[in-house]
Amino acid sequence: MRAAIVVRPIDCSALLAEVAATSNGATVLFTGSVRASSDGRAVSGIDYDAYEAMAREELTRIVREAVERFATSHVVAEHRTGALSLGEISVAIAVGHPHRGLAFEAARYVIEEIKLRLPVWKQELFTDGTRTWVDARLDTRTPVR
Amino acid sequence: MRAAIVVRPIDCSALLAEVAATSNGATVLFTGSVRASSDGRAVSGIDYDAYEAMAREELTRIVREAVERFATSHVVAEHRTGALSLGEISVAIAVGHPHRGLAFEAARYVIEEIKLRLPVWKQELFTDGTRTWVDARLDTRTPVR
Amino acid sequence: MTVRVLLFASWADALGARSVDLDLAADATAADVLAALSERAGGAALPRPALAVNRAIVPGSTRIASGDEIALIPPVAGG
Amino acid sequence: MTVRVLLFASWADALGARSVDLDLAADATAADVLAALSERAGGAALPRPALAVNRAIVPGSTRIASGDEIALIPPVAGG
């Protein structure tokens, strides 16, 4: 298992190699990448900001949870930060498992927890020159009182 | 979309590139590979036999179903035949989709249908020199009367 | 009529061939093909197969026509 | 005591800095930190943040100690 916050491009082949083992019959790779449109607006790129020290710890926790829940040590996750162009990969998760059902579930678990918990923020850059921070949980997050 | 029965090694990077598009925010790759053990017995490899002409048509049908059900044209699947060593990939499915939930579901759909419907058979080669055809649906398939 | 039946996996091994030619009555059905092949296999312990005609699994009542592409389909085990 | 608060995303933009130093009472809480920062942001329309102390989100009642690593955490949007 491994978790990292990176500034370099994510290398999916390296992640797949990292979870490869002859004990595994199934491998699932998930990647998230920069889409050309957001809520109907044309996007030119995304800038990712992160609280890197905490994000690294939180991503490590999430990966460890997946390892324990789904009974495989072959889970790796990377989240990239900085300026990403259209189509570039912002997050990648690879899971190797003896059985395919749990490989799918583990990969899904990691990406859902990343979305909920990782202290990372994206600013969408639009082709019209404007930019907006995405506050995905703006309406649902319980604020500190 | 594309479906193929191949005898060469499966190139995951090529499949990922094939489903890449800036309309997609999520990509899921599934691979199945040869495990070192089967029901507690040590395996040295698997020979895959296939009714190639029908398998190609059936895999194309499965991929087309996924394209229609999950609303993305970015679905590719390859199944390899012949003699495979431990760790080699026998089947790979790549899906690109605007949204991650449907990307996962589409990949899962394709592998489950492959397992149920594709006229492909595997013969496990054990380290003790014996070999056995795997008849996965032996107990459940309704025979022709 | 004579039809060629493609064989795979355990059935190909048991019959020692990738295909067999069968002499069938003009009104033969898929079930007749399966019965003829079971007889050829003798007492071999083999999984119960289905029959594909022109690359689709068919019910036993399906009539076989000269020129059909016929294949014996053991329980599949791909992936 | 003086504490440094790390800022990210919309809050870093609004306050024009990646961190701010705050003078706090010795018995200050996480809620006090959030209140002081909201005051600095003035009327800016910003998402309601949480506070992380030593890399974990804490409730508002948590006492701040000198030397704590403190960060303002806007609603996350990674992936």
Coordinates of C-alpha atoms in Angstrom, one line a residue, chain A residues 4-143:
Chain A
A4 CA 1.1 10.2 -2.2
I5 CA 0.4 13.8 -3.1
V6 CA 2.4 14.5 -6.2
V7 CA 3.1 17.5 -8.5
R8 CA 4.4 15.4 -11.4
P9 CA 2.1 13.7 -13.9
I10 CA 0.6 10.5 -12.6
D11 CA 2.0 7.3 -14.3
C12 CA -0.8 4.7 -14.5
S13 CA 1.5 2.0 -15.7
A14 CA 3.7 2.4 -12.7
L15 CA 0.6 2.2 -10.4
L16 CA -0.6 -1.0 -12.1
A17 CA 2.9 -2.5 -11.8
E18 CA 2.9 -1.6 -8.1
V19 CA -0.2 -3.6 -7.3
A20 CA 0.6 -6.5 -9.5
A21 CA 1.1 -9.9 -7.8
T22 CA 0.4 -13.4 -8.8
S23 CA -1.9 -13.7 -5.8
N24 CA -4.3 -11.3 -7.6
G25 CA -6.8 -12.4 -10.2
A26 CA -8.2 -8.9 -10.6
T27 CA -6.9 -5.4 -10.9
V28 CA -9.0 -2.2 -11.0
L29 CA -7.5 1.2 -11.9
F30 CA -9.6 4.4 -11.4
T31 CA -8.4 7.7 -12.7
G32 CA -10.0 11.2 -12.5
S33 CA -9.1 13.7 -15.1
V34 CA -9.8 17.3 -16.2
R35 CA -13.0 17.6 -18.2
A36 CA -13.6 20.1 -20.9
S37 CA -16.9 21.3 -19.5
S38 CA -18.3 22.0 -16.0
D39 CA -22.0 22.7 -15.5
G40 CA -22.1 23.6 -19.2
R41 CA -19.2 26.0 -19.2
A42 CA -16.1 25.5 -21.2
V43 CA -13.1 24.7 -19.1
S44 CA -9.5 25.2 -20.1
G45 CA -7.8 23.7 -17.0
I46 CA -7.9 23.2 -13.3
D47 CA -5.6 24.4 -10.6
Y48 CA -5.4 22.1 -7.6
D49 CA -4.5 23.5 -4.2
A50 CA -3.8 21.2 -1.2
Y51 CA -2.9 21.2 2.4
E52 CA -0.2 18.8 1.5
A53 CA 1.0 17.6 4.9
M54 CA -2.6 16.8 6.0
A55 CA -3.6 15.5 2.6
R56 CA -0.8 13.0 2.6
E57 CA -1.8 11.8 6.1
E58 CA -5.5 11.6 5.2
L59 CA -4.8 9.8 1.9
T60 CA -2.6 7.3 3.8
R61 CA -5.5 6.7 6.3
I62 CA -8.0 6.2 3.5
V63 CA -5.7 3.7 1.7
R64 CA -5.1 1.9 5.0
E65 CA -8.9 1.7 5.6
A66 CA -9.3 0.1 2.2
V67 CA -6.5 -2.4 2.9
E68 CA -8.3 -3.4 6.1
R69 CA -11.9 -3.4 4.8
F70 CA -11.2 -5.2 1.6
A71 CA -8.4 -7.5 2.7
T72 CA -5.7 -6.7 0.2
S73 CA -2.4 -5.0 0.7
H74 CA -2.3 -4.0 -3.0
V75 CA -3.8 -0.5 -2.9
V76 CA -2.0 2.6 -4.1
A77 CA -3.4 6.1 -4.6
E78 CA -1.9 9.3 -5.9
H79 CA -3.5 12.8 -6.0
R80 CA -1.8 15.4 -8.1
T81 CA -1.7 19.2 -7.3
G82 CA -0.8 22.3 -9.2
A83 CA -2.0 23.4 -12.7
L84 CA -3.5 20.6 -14.8
S85 CA -4.5 20.8 -18.5
L86 CA -7.6 19.3 -20.1
G87 CA -7.5 15.5 -20.0
E88 CA -4.7 15.3 -17.4
I89 CA -5.1 12.9 -14.5
S90 CA -5.7 14.5 -11.1
V91 CA -6.2 11.3 -9.1
A92 CA -5.4 7.6 -9.6
I93 CA -6.2 4.6 -7.6
A94 CA -5.0 1.0 -8.3
V95 CA -6.2 -2.1 -6.5
G96 CA -5.0 -5.6 -6.9
H97 CA -7.1 -8.4 -5.3
P98 CA -7.7 -12.1 -5.6
H99 CA -11.3 -11.4 -6.5
R100 CA -12.9 -8.9 -8.8
G101 CA -15.8 -7.8 -6.7
L102 CA -13.7 -6.6 -3.8
A103 CA -11.2 -5.0 -6.2
F104 CA -14.0 -2.8 -7.6
E105 CA -15.3 -2.0 -4.2
A106 CA -12.0 -1.0 -2.8
A107 CA -11.2 1.3 -5.7
R108 CA -14.7 2.9 -5.4
Y109 CA -14.2 3.3 -1.6
V110 CA -11.0 5.1 -2.0
I111 CA -12.2 7.6 -4.6
E112 CA -15.4 8.3 -2.6
E113 CA -13.5 8.9 0.6
I114 CA -11.0 11.2 -1.2
K115 CA -13.9 13.3 -2.5
L116 CA -15.3 13.6 1.1
R117 CA -12.2 14.0 3.2
L118 CA -9.0 15.0 1.3
P119 CA -8.0 18.6 2.0
V120 CA -7.6 19.4 -1.7
W121 CA -9.4 22.2 -3.6
K122 CA -9.9 22.8 -7.3
Q123 CA -10.2 26.1 -9.1
E124 CA -11.7 25.8 -12.5
L125 CA -10.3 28.0 -15.2
F126 CA -12.8 28.8 -17.9
T127 CA -12.1 29.6 -21.5
D128 CA -13.7 33.0 -21.0
G129 CA -10.8 33.9 -18.7
T130 CA -12.7 33.6 -15.4
R131 CA -11.9 31.2 -12.6
T132 CA -13.9 29.7 -9.7
W133 CA -13.1 27.7 -6.7
V134 CA -15.2 24.6 -6.5
D135 CA -16.8 24.2 -3.1
A136 CA -18.3 20.8 -3.5
R137 CA -19.6 20.5 0.0
L138 CA -20.5 24.1 0.6
D139 CA -24.1 23.4 1.4
T140 CA -23.7 20.2 3.3
R141 CA -20.6 20.6 5.4
T142 CA -21.2 21.1 9.1
P143 CA -19.2 24.2 10.1

